[in-house]
GROMACS .gro file of C-alpha atoms in nm:
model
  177
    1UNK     CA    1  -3.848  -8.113   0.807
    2UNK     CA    2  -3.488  -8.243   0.671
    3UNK     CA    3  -3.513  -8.584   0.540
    4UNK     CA    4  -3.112  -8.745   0.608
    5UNK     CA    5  -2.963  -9.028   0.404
    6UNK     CA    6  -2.689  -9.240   0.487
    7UNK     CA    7  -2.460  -9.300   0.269
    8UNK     CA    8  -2.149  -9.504   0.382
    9UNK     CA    9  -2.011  -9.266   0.637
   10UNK     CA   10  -2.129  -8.949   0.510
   11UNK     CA   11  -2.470  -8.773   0.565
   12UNK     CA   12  -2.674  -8.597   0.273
   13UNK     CA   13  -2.934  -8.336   0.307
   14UNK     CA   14  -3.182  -8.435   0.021
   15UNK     CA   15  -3.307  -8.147  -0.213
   16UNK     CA   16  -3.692  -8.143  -0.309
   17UNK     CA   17  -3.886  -7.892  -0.509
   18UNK     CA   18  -4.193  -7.737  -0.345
   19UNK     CA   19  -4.435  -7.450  -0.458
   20UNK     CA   20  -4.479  -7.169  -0.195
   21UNK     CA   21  -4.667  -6.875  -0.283
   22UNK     CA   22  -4.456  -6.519  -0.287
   23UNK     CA   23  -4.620  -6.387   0.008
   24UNK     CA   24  -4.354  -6.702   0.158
   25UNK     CA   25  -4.044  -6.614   0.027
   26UNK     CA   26  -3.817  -6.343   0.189
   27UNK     CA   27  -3.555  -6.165   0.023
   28UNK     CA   28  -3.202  -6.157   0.176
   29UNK     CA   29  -3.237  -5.784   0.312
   30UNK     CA   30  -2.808  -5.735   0.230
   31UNK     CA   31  -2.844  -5.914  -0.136
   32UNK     CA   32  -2.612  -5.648  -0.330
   33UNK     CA   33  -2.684  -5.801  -0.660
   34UNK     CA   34  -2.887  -5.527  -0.898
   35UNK     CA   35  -3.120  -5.711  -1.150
   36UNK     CA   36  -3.317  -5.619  -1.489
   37UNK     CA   37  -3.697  -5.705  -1.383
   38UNK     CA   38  -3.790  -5.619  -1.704
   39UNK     CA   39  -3.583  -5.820  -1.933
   40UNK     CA   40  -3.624  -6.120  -1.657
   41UNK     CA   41  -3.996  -6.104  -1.717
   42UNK     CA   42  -3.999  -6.086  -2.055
   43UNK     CA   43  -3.783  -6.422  -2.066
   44UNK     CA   44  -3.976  -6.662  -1.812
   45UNK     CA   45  -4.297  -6.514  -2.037
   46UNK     CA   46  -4.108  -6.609  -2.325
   47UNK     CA   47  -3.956  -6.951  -2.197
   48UNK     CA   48  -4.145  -7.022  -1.844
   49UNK     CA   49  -4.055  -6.968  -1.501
   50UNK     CA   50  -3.836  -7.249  -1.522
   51UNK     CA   51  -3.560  -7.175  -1.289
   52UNK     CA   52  -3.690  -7.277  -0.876
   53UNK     CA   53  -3.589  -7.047  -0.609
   54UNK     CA   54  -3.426  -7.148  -0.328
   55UNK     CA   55  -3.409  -7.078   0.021
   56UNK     CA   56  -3.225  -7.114   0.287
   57UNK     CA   57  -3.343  -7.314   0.549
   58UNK     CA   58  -3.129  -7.170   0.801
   59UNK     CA   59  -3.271  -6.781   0.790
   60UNK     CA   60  -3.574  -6.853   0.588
   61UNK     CA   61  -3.391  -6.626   0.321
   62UNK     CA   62  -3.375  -6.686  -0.062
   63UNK     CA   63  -3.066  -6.813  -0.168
   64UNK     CA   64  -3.143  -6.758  -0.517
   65UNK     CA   65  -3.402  -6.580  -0.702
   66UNK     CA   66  -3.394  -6.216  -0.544
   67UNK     CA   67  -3.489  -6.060  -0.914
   68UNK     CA   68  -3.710  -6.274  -1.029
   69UNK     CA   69  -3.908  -6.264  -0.693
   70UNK     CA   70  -3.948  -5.871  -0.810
   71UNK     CA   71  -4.055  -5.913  -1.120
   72UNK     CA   72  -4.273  -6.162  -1.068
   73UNK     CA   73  -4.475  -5.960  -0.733
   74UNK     CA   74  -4.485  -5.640  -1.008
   75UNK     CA   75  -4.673  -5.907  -1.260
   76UNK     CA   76  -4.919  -5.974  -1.036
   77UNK     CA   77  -4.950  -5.600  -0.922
   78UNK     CA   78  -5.037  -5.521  -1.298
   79UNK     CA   79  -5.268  -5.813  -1.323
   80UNK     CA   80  -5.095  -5.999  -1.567
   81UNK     CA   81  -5.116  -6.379  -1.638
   82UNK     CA   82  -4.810  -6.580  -1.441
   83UNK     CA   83  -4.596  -6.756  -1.668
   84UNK     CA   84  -4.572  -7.141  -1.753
   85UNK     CA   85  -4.489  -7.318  -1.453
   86UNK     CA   86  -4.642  -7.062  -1.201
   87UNK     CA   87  -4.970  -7.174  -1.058
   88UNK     CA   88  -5.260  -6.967  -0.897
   89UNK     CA   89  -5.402  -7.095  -0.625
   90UNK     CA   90  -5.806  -7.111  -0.528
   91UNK     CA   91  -5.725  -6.745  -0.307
   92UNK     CA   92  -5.565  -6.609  -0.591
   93UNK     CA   93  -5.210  -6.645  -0.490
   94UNK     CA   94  -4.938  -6.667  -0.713
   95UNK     CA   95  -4.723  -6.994  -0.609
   96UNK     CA   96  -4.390  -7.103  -0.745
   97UNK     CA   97  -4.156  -7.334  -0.765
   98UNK     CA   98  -3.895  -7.298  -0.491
   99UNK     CA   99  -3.582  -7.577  -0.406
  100UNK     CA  100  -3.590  -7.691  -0.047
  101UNK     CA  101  -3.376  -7.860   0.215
  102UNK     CA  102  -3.081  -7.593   0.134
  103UNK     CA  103  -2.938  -7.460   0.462
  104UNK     CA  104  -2.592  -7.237   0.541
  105UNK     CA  105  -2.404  -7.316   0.840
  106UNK     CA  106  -2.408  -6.930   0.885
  107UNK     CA  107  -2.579  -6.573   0.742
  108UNK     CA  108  -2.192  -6.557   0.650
  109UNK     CA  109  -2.233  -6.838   0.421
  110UNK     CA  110  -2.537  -6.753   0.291
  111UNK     CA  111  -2.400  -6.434   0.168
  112UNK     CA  112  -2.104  -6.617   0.019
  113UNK     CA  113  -2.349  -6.858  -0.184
  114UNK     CA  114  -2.573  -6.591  -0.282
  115UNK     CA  115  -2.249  -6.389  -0.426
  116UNK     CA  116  -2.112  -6.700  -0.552
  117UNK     CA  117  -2.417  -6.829  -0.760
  118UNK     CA  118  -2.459  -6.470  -0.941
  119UNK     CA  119  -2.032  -6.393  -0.996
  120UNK     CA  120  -1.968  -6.787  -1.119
  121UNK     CA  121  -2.195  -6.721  -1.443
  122UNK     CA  122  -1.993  -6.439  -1.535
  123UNK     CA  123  -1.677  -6.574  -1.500
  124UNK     CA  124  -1.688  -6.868  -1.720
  125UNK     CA  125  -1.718  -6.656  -2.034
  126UNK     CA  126  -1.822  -6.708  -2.352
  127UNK     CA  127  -1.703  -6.893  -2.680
  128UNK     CA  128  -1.772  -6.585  -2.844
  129UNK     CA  129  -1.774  -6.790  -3.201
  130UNK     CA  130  -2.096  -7.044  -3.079
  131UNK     CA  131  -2.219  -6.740  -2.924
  132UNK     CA  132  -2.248  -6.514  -3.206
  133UNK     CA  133  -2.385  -6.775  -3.419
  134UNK     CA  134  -2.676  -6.849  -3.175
  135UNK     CA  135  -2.764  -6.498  -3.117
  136UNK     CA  136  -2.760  -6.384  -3.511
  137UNK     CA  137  -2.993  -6.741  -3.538
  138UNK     CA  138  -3.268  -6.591  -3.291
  139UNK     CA  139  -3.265  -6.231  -3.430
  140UNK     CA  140  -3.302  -6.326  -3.780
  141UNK     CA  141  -3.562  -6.617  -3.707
  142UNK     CA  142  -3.670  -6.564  -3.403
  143UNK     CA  143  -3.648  -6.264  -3.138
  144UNK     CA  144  -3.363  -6.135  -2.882
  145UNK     CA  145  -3.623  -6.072  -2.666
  146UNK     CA  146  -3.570  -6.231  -2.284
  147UNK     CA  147  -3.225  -6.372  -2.397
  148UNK     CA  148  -3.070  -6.061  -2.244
  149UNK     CA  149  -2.909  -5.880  -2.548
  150UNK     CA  150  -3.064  -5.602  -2.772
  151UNK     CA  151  -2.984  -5.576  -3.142
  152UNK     CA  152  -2.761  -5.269  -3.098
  153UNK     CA  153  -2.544  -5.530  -2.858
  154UNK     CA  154  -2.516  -5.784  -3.057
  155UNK     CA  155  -2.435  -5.541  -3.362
  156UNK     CA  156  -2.130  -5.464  -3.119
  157UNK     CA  157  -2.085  -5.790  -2.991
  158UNK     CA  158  -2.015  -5.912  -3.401
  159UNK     CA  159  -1.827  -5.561  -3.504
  160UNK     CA  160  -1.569  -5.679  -3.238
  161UNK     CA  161  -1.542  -6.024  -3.326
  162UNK     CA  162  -1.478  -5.894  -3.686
  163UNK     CA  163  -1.211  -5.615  -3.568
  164UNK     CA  164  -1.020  -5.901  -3.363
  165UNK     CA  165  -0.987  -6.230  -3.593
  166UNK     CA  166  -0.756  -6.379  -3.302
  167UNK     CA  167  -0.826  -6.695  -3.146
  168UNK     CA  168  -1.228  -6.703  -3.055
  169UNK     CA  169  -1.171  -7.007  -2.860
  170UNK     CA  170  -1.260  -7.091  -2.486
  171UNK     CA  171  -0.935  -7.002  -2.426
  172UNK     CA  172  -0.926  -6.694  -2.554
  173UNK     CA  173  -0.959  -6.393  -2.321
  174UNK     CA  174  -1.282  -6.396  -2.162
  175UNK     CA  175  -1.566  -6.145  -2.078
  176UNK     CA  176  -1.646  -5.897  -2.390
  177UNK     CA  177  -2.045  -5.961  -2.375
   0.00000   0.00000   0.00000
């Protein structure tokens, strides 16, 4: 099922995008990351279901999408209408898009990656000062809603940048959202 390239002396493991229905994807049983269902389904209603799985060729795991997986299985439960980008097939399956030809040299890796691929987008911060301008932008002409912040947080989010005029650059301290 791998395709390999060559490449000078190297060999590549080439990524492709398949749908699967959710009946074929199975969550990592020891995935310790917690998720908001609800707030994930209100954004890939808002914006599409625009971000693949990914599994694990190895275990047959996902690698990536544990939440959205949940949210999108309690959808269907309610009889709701799947998202952009989320296809029903002629049995009345719900399939998605999932990225394949991933695969950990161990269960110990994929536990790393799936750790890894959640932590990194917290650890990069913010530059709160682009930030704050984007999110005042979508409440006043738009909506918060799926971006992941409430109006009562980004009330906070501002009051703080007001209280502390000090450097609002990416190098300033990181990790008040």
């Amino acid at each position: 099922m791998r395709k390999l390239l060559k490449k000078q002396t190297e060999t590549v493991e080439e990524l492709r995008i398949e749908y699967m229905t959710l009946e074929e994807l199975q969550e990592y049983p020891e995935n310790p990351k917690k998720h908001d269902e609800e707030t994930i389904a209100v954004s890939y209603n808002r914006f599409g279901f625009n971000d693949p799985f990914a599994i694990d060729e190895s275990t047959g795991y996902l690698a990536e999408g544990h939440g959205r997986l949940k949210s999108l299985l309690q959808a269907r439960t309610d009889g709701k209408t799947p998202p952009k980008h989320v296809t029903i097939k002629e049995d009345g399956a719900w399939a998605v898009p999932v990225i394949r030809g991933v695969s950990f040299s161990s269960e110990r890796e994929l536990r790393a990656y799936i750790i890894a691929h959640n932590r990194l987008t917290e650890s990069g911060g913010w530059d709160e000062s682009k930030l704050a301008v984007i999110l005042k932008d979508a409440q006043e002409f738009g909506s918060l809603d799926g971006m992941g912040w409430t109006g009562r947080q980004l009330e906070s989010f501002i009051e703080s940048l007001e209280s502390d005029p000090g450097d609002q650059s990416e190098d300033a301290p990181k990790g008040k959202p």
